[in-house]
Amino acid sequence: MFISKENKQNVEHIYREKTDRRILKKNPWRDYRLHGTVLILVIIAQIIGPKQIPIANGVEVSIMPLLYTMVLGLIFYLAKPITWIQRRQARIAEGAMMLFIGILIAKLAVASGQSIHLIFEMGPALLLQEFGHLATILIALPVALILGFKRECIGMTSSIGREPEVAVIVDKYGFNSAESRGIFALFIVGTIIGTVFISFLASISVSLIPLHPFAFAMASGVGSASMNAASLGPTLAAFPALETSIEAFAGFSNLLSFSIGIYIVIFIAVPLTEKLYSWLEPKIGRKAIVEEDGGDE
């Protein structure tokens, strides 16, 4: 029986909803083994505490407790002897993370209010830093083409691929397009390893690059609450005396990435990516990693 692409999407959506309802049929707050495991992981991470690893003269990487809990949580999920952490618990934890991350957002919002005079003093700098979205195009697009990606790299490199940018790409190119496959691949990879990567990147940048602490705080606002928190940790560890001000700039920058960054993507980033792709692909593009279908069979 032939099923159209549109009907297939609807069928997949229906089955996803049924799966979620089955997973969450029991009250997730009564999954005490999951919550107990999370508590143990947090205690272990706090006991270990932040660690500074020197990698060169005057350069060190700060490893924050958030990284320990993520790694330990992944081990618990993959370890076969641990049978009480399965797919159902992963779905519960995913929803709980989105709930509890709101506490962090509220804390950053309060810090932004306390330091609102500093934010006004920064003036256009906070808005201009949103043009950092374009760096993903200039750096990542040539690399993606060299690796063999085709139209997928338009979705992959036009932004860092958080929720607003995903909506823009899907709305412009369609759900089943190569561009949408690219943005979804980037979103998944960013969700899995994005917090780990940006934590290391922030730690190294704080040690190597002689910029003002507020610049690092603004750079942490990439439009993702979890990545914002991961990059904020090393910055606070490096400049503890400026904790409130750094939190204010990080929170406000993250808000701007959601509200203004989406317009940067719509009116500048995506057209620029299209233009660069049409110019660079014939010059440095390689054979596609996944060959397109040549026609109906």
Short mmCIF file of C-alpha atoms in Angstrom, two decimals:
data_model
loop_
_atom_site.label_atom_id
_atom_site.label_comp_id
_atom_site.label_asym_id
_atom_site.label_seq_id
_atom_site.Cartn_x
_atom_site.Cartn_y
_atom_site.Cartn_z
CA MET A 1 0.00 0.00 0.00
CA PHE A 2 1.38 3.41 -0.97
CA ILE A 3 1.54 6.05 1.77
CA SER A 4 2.21 9.65 0.76
CA LYS A 5 4.91 11.64 2.53
CA GLU A 6 2.29 13.84 4.23
CA ASN A 7 0.32 10.82 5.51
CA LYS A 8 3.55 9.16 6.62
CA GLN A 9 4.41 12.21 8.73
CA ASN A 10 0.94 12.12 10.31
CA VAL A 11 1.25 8.40 11.05
CA GLU A 12 4.69 8.88 12.61
CA HIS A 13 3.33 11.77 14.68
CA ILE A 14 0.40 9.67 15.93
CA TYR A 15 2.67 6.77 16.93
CA ARG A 16 5.06 9.17 18.67
CA GLU A 17 2.18 10.54 20.75
CA LYS A 18 1.03 7.01 21.63
CA THR A 19 4.57 6.05 22.62
CA ASP A 20 4.91 9.12 24.83
CA ARG A 21 1.57 8.43 26.51
CA ARG A 22 2.58 4.82 27.16
CA ILE A 23 5.96 5.86 28.55
CA LEU A 24 4.43 8.49 30.82
CA LYS A 25 1.35 6.44 31.76
CA LYS A 26 2.54 6.15 35.33
CA ASN A 27 3.20 9.24 37.38
CA PRO A 28 6.80 10.19 36.51
CA TRP A 29 7.27 11.87 39.90
CA ARG A 30 6.92 8.45 41.54
CA ASP A 31 9.89 6.97 39.70
CA TYR A 32 11.93 7.15 42.89
CA ARG A 33 14.80 5.04 41.56
CA LEU A 34 15.40 7.56 38.78
CA HIS A 35 15.32 10.53 41.15
CA GLY A 36 17.52 8.71 43.64
CA THR A 37 20.05 7.94 40.89
CA VAL A 38 20.09 11.59 39.79
CA LEU A 39 20.62 12.69 43.40
CA ILE A 40 23.55 10.28 43.77
CA LEU A 41 25.12 11.57 40.52
CA VAL A 42 24.77 15.17 41.70
CA ILE A 43 26.36 14.35 45.07
CA ILE A 44 29.28 12.57 43.35
CA ALA A 45 29.78 15.54 41.00
CA GLN A 46 29.71 18.02 43.88
CA ILE A 47 32.18 15.95 45.89
CA ILE A 48 34.59 15.92 42.93
CA GLY A 49 34.02 19.64 42.41
CA PRO A 50 35.50 21.88 39.71
CA LYS A 51 38.89 20.79 38.45
CA GLN A 52 41.49 22.88 36.64
CA ILE A 53 43.71 20.98 34.22
CA PRO A 54 46.78 22.92 33.04
CA ILE A 55 47.52 22.34 29.36
CA ALA A 56 50.15 25.04 28.80
CA ASN A 57 51.86 27.91 30.55
CA GLY A 58 49.03 30.09 31.87
CA VAL A 59 46.38 28.02 30.07
CA GLU A 60 44.07 25.64 31.90
CA VAL A 61 40.78 23.92 31.26
CA SER A 62 38.09 24.08 33.94
CA ILE A 63 35.96 20.95 34.21
CA MET A 64 32.70 21.75 35.96
CA PRO A 65 30.41 19.33 37.88
CA LEU A 66 27.84 19.57 35.08
CA LEU A 67 30.18 17.59 32.85
CA TYR A 68 30.61 14.83 35.44
CA THR A 69 26.85 14.36 35.81
CA MET A 70 26.36 14.21 32.03
CA VAL A 71 29.07 11.59 31.56
CA LEU A 72 27.93 9.51 34.53
CA GLY A 73 24.31 9.76 33.39
CA LEU A 74 25.28 8.49 29.94
CA ILE A 75 27.19 5.57 31.50
CA PHE A 76 24.20 4.66 33.66
CA TYR A 77 21.90 4.77 30.63
CA LEU A 78 24.17 2.57 28.47
CA ALA A 79 25.36 0.13 31.16
CA LYS A 80 23.46 -3.15 30.79
CA PRO A 81 23.60 -4.16 34.48
CA ILE A 82 21.69 -0.97 35.37
CA THR A 83 18.17 -1.98 34.36
CA TRP A 84 16.23 0.78 36.13
CA ILE A 85 17.46 3.52 33.75
CA GLN A 86 15.83 2.85 30.38
CA ARG A 87 14.02 4.73 27.60
CA ARG A 88 11.11 5.63 29.86
CA GLN A 89 13.44 7.25 32.39
CA ALA A 90 15.21 9.13 29.59
CA ARG A 91 11.89 10.62 28.46
CA ILE A 92 11.03 11.60 32.03
CA ALA A 93 14.44 13.20 32.53
CA GLU A 94 14.09 15.11 29.25
CA GLY A 95 10.82 16.67 30.38
CA ALA A 96 12.13 17.35 33.88
CA MET A 97 15.21 19.11 32.49
CA MET A 98 13.02 21.52 30.53
CA LEU A 99 11.05 22.17 33.71
CA PHE A 100 13.95 22.74 36.08
CA ILE A 101 15.99 24.75 33.60
CA GLY A 102 13.32 27.40 34.16
CA ILE A 103 14.79 27.96 37.63
CA LEU A 104 18.10 28.87 36.02
CA ILE A 105 16.36 31.21 33.57
CA ALA A 106 14.59 32.92 36.47
CA LYS A 107 17.90 33.33 38.31
CA LEU A 108 19.54 34.88 35.25
CA ALA A 109 16.52 37.16 34.79
CA VAL A 110 16.84 38.42 38.36
CA ALA A 111 20.55 39.01 37.83
CA SER A 112 19.77 40.93 34.63
CA GLY A 113 17.38 43.15 36.54
CA GLN A 114 19.95 43.85 39.24
CA SER A 115 22.53 44.88 36.65
CA ILE A 116 20.23 46.63 34.19
CA HIS A 117 22.34 49.82 34.38
CA LEU A 118 25.37 47.91 33.09
CA ILE A 119 23.33 46.45 30.25
CA PHE A 120 22.20 49.93 29.18
CA GLU A 121 25.79 51.16 29.36
CA MET A 122 26.85 48.46 26.88
CA GLY A 123 24.48 49.99 24.34
CA PRO A 124 24.75 48.63 20.77
CA ALA A 125 27.38 46.04 21.75
CA LEU A 126 24.72 43.60 22.94
CA LEU A 127 22.84 43.89 19.66
CA LEU A 128 25.90 43.78 17.42
CA GLN A 129 27.11 40.57 19.03
CA GLU A 130 24.12 38.84 17.46
CA PHE A 131 26.00 39.02 14.15
CA GLY A 132 28.10 36.22 15.63
CA HIS A 133 25.49 33.94 14.05
CA LEU A 134 27.23 34.60 10.74
CA ALA A 135 30.50 33.05 11.94
CA THR A 136 28.97 29.58 11.69
CA ILE A 137 28.49 30.17 7.97
CA LEU A 138 31.95 31.51 7.18
CA ILE A 139 33.74 28.77 9.14
CA ALA A 140 31.51 25.71 8.93
CA LEU A 141 30.14 25.91 5.37
CA PRO A 142 33.50 25.32 3.60
CA VAL A 143 34.27 22.46 5.99
CA ALA A 144 30.87 20.83 5.33
CA LEU A 145 31.39 21.08 1.58
CA ILE A 146 34.86 19.55 1.81
CA LEU A 147 33.42 16.67 3.85
CA GLY A 148 30.92 15.93 1.08
CA PHE A 149 27.65 17.47 2.27
CA LYS A 150 25.42 19.11 -0.32
CA ARG A 151 22.21 21.06 0.34
CA GLU A 152 22.21 19.68 3.89
CA CYS A 153 24.98 22.09 4.80
CA ILE A 154 22.67 25.08 4.22
CA GLY A 155 20.60 23.94 7.19
CA MET A 156 23.63 22.78 9.14
CA THR A 157 25.69 25.96 8.89
CA SER A 158 23.21 28.86 8.69
CA SER A 159 22.97 28.95 12.51
CA ILE A 160 23.80 26.92 15.60
CA GLY A 161 20.51 25.07 15.14
CA ARG A 162 18.41 25.79 18.19
CA GLU A 163 14.60 25.80 18.20
CA PRO A 164 13.91 29.15 16.43
CA GLU A 165 16.42 28.39 13.68
CA VAL A 166 14.95 24.90 13.19
CA ALA A 167 11.52 26.48 12.71
CA VAL A 168 12.90 28.92 10.11
CA ILE A 169 14.58 26.21 8.03
CA VAL A 170 11.61 23.82 8.15
CA ASP A 171 9.18 26.61 7.23
CA LYS A 172 11.33 27.81 4.31
CA TYR A 173 12.44 24.52 2.78
CA GLY A 174 9.88 21.97 3.97
CA PHE A 175 10.09 19.15 6.49
CA ASN A 176 11.46 16.53 4.08
CA SER A 177 14.05 18.76 2.43
CA ALA A 178 17.80 18.23 2.54
CA GLU A 179 18.16 21.54 4.38
CA SER A 180 15.81 20.35 7.13
CA ARG A 181 17.74 17.08 7.45
CA GLY A 182 20.84 19.20 7.99
CA ILE A 183 19.34 21.41 10.70
CA PHE A 184 17.85 18.40 12.52
CA ALA A 185 21.19 16.57 12.43
CA LEU A 186 22.88 19.65 13.86
CA PHE A 187 20.18 20.03 16.52
CA ILE A 188 20.60 16.42 17.67
CA VAL A 189 24.39 16.61 17.75
CA GLY A 190 24.23 19.94 19.58
CA THR A 191 21.82 18.50 22.14
CA ILE A 192 24.03 15.46 22.80
CA ILE A 193 27.52 17.00 22.87
CA GLY A 194 26.86 20.73 22.62
CA THR A 195 27.01 21.38 26.37
CA VAL A 196 30.23 19.40 26.73
CA PHE A 197 31.86 21.13 23.76
CA ILE A 198 30.89 24.67 24.74
CA SER A 199 32.04 24.08 28.33
CA PHE A 200 35.53 23.16 27.11
CA LEU A 201 35.49 25.98 24.54
CA ALA A 202 34.57 28.58 27.15
CA SER A 203 37.20 27.29 29.55
CA ILE A 204 39.98 27.44 26.94
CA SER A 205 38.82 30.82 25.63
CA VAL A 206 38.85 32.38 29.08
CA SER A 207 42.45 31.22 29.53
CA LEU A 208 43.74 32.13 26.06
CA ILE A 209 41.84 35.17 24.79
CA PRO A 210 42.44 38.50 26.60
CA LEU A 211 38.89 39.84 26.47
CA HIS A 212 36.70 41.47 29.08
CA PRO A 213 34.69 39.03 31.25
CA PHE A 214 31.46 40.58 29.97
CA ALA A 215 32.45 39.58 26.42
CA PHE A 216 32.66 35.92 27.47
CA ALA A 217 29.33 36.26 29.27
CA MET A 218 27.65 37.65 26.14
CA ALA A 219 29.23 34.92 24.01
CA SER A 220 27.57 32.27 26.20
CA GLY A 221 24.12 33.43 25.10
CA VAL A 222 23.74 31.16 22.07
CA GLY A 223 19.99 30.61 22.36
CA SER A 224 20.16 27.40 24.39
CA ALA A 225 19.57 27.40 28.14
CA SER A 226 21.64 24.26 28.75
CA MET A 227 24.56 25.47 26.61
CA ASN A 228 24.28 28.89 28.25
CA ALA A 229 24.66 27.29 31.66
CA ALA A 230 27.52 25.05 30.53
CA SER A 231 29.57 27.95 29.16
CA LEU A 232 28.69 30.21 32.07
CA GLY A 233 30.29 27.88 34.63
CA PRO A 234 33.94 28.27 33.51
CA THR A 235 33.47 32.05 33.13
CA LEU A 236 32.16 32.38 36.68
CA ALA A 237 35.01 30.19 37.95
CA ALA A 238 37.53 32.48 36.27
CA PHE A 239 35.93 35.75 37.46
CA PRO A 240 34.10 35.00 40.73
CA ALA A 241 34.10 38.66 41.85
CA LEU A 242 31.84 39.59 38.89
CA GLU A 243 29.31 36.79 39.34
CA THR A 244 26.13 38.90 39.31
CA SER A 245 27.19 41.04 36.34
CA ILE A 246 28.35 38.03 34.31
CA GLU A 247 25.05 36.23 34.95
CA ALA A 248 23.18 39.36 33.88
CA PHE A 249 24.99 39.67 30.56
CA ALA A 250 24.74 35.93 29.88
CA GLY A 251 21.00 35.83 30.56
CA PHE A 252 20.22 38.94 28.53
CA SER A 253 22.41 37.78 25.65
CA ASN A 254 20.62 34.43 25.59
CA LEU A 255 17.28 36.24 25.46
CA LEU A 256 18.48 38.36 22.54
CA SER A 257 19.59 35.24 20.68
CA PHE A 258 16.01 34.00 20.84
CA SER A 259 14.28 37.29 20.02
CA ILE A 260 16.66 39.08 17.63
CA GLY A 261 18.82 36.19 16.44
CA ILE A 262 15.90 34.68 14.55
CA TYR A 263 15.64 37.80 12.39
CA ILE A 264 19.37 37.68 11.72
CA VAL A 265 18.86 34.11 10.50
CA ILE A 266 15.84 34.97 8.32
CA PHE A 267 17.10 38.12 6.62
CA ILE A 268 20.89 37.69 6.62
CA ALA A 269 22.16 34.23 7.57
CA VAL A 270 20.03 32.02 5.30
CA PRO A 271 20.38 34.23 2.16
CA LEU A 272 24.12 34.52 2.82
CA THR A 273 24.43 30.75 3.21
CA GLU A 274 22.56 30.20 -0.07
CA LYS A 275 24.83 32.67 -1.86
CA LEU A 276 28.05 31.20 -0.48
CA TYR A 277 26.86 27.66 -1.20
CA SER A 278 26.17 28.47 -4.86
CA TRP A 279 29.63 30.04 -5.11
CA LEU A 280 31.70 27.51 -3.13
CA GLU A 281 30.01 24.20 -4.00
CA PRO A 282 31.30 24.01 -7.60
CA LYS A 283 34.81 24.92 -6.40
CA ILE A 284 35.39 22.82 -3.28
CA GLY A 285 32.36 20.50 -3.12
CA ARG A 286 33.05 16.78 -3.14
CA LYS A 287 30.98 13.76 -4.07
CA ALA A 288 27.87 13.65 -1.91
CA ILE A 289 28.03 11.47 1.20
CA VAL A 290 24.50 10.24 0.46
CA GLU A 291 23.60 9.98 -3.20
CA GLU A 292 20.23 11.42 -4.22
CA ASP A 293 17.74 9.10 -5.90
CA GLY A 294 18.09 9.32 -9.65
CA GLY A 295 14.41 8.72 -10.24
CA ASP A 296 11.51 6.42 -9.54
CA GLU A 297 12.24 2.75 -9.55
#
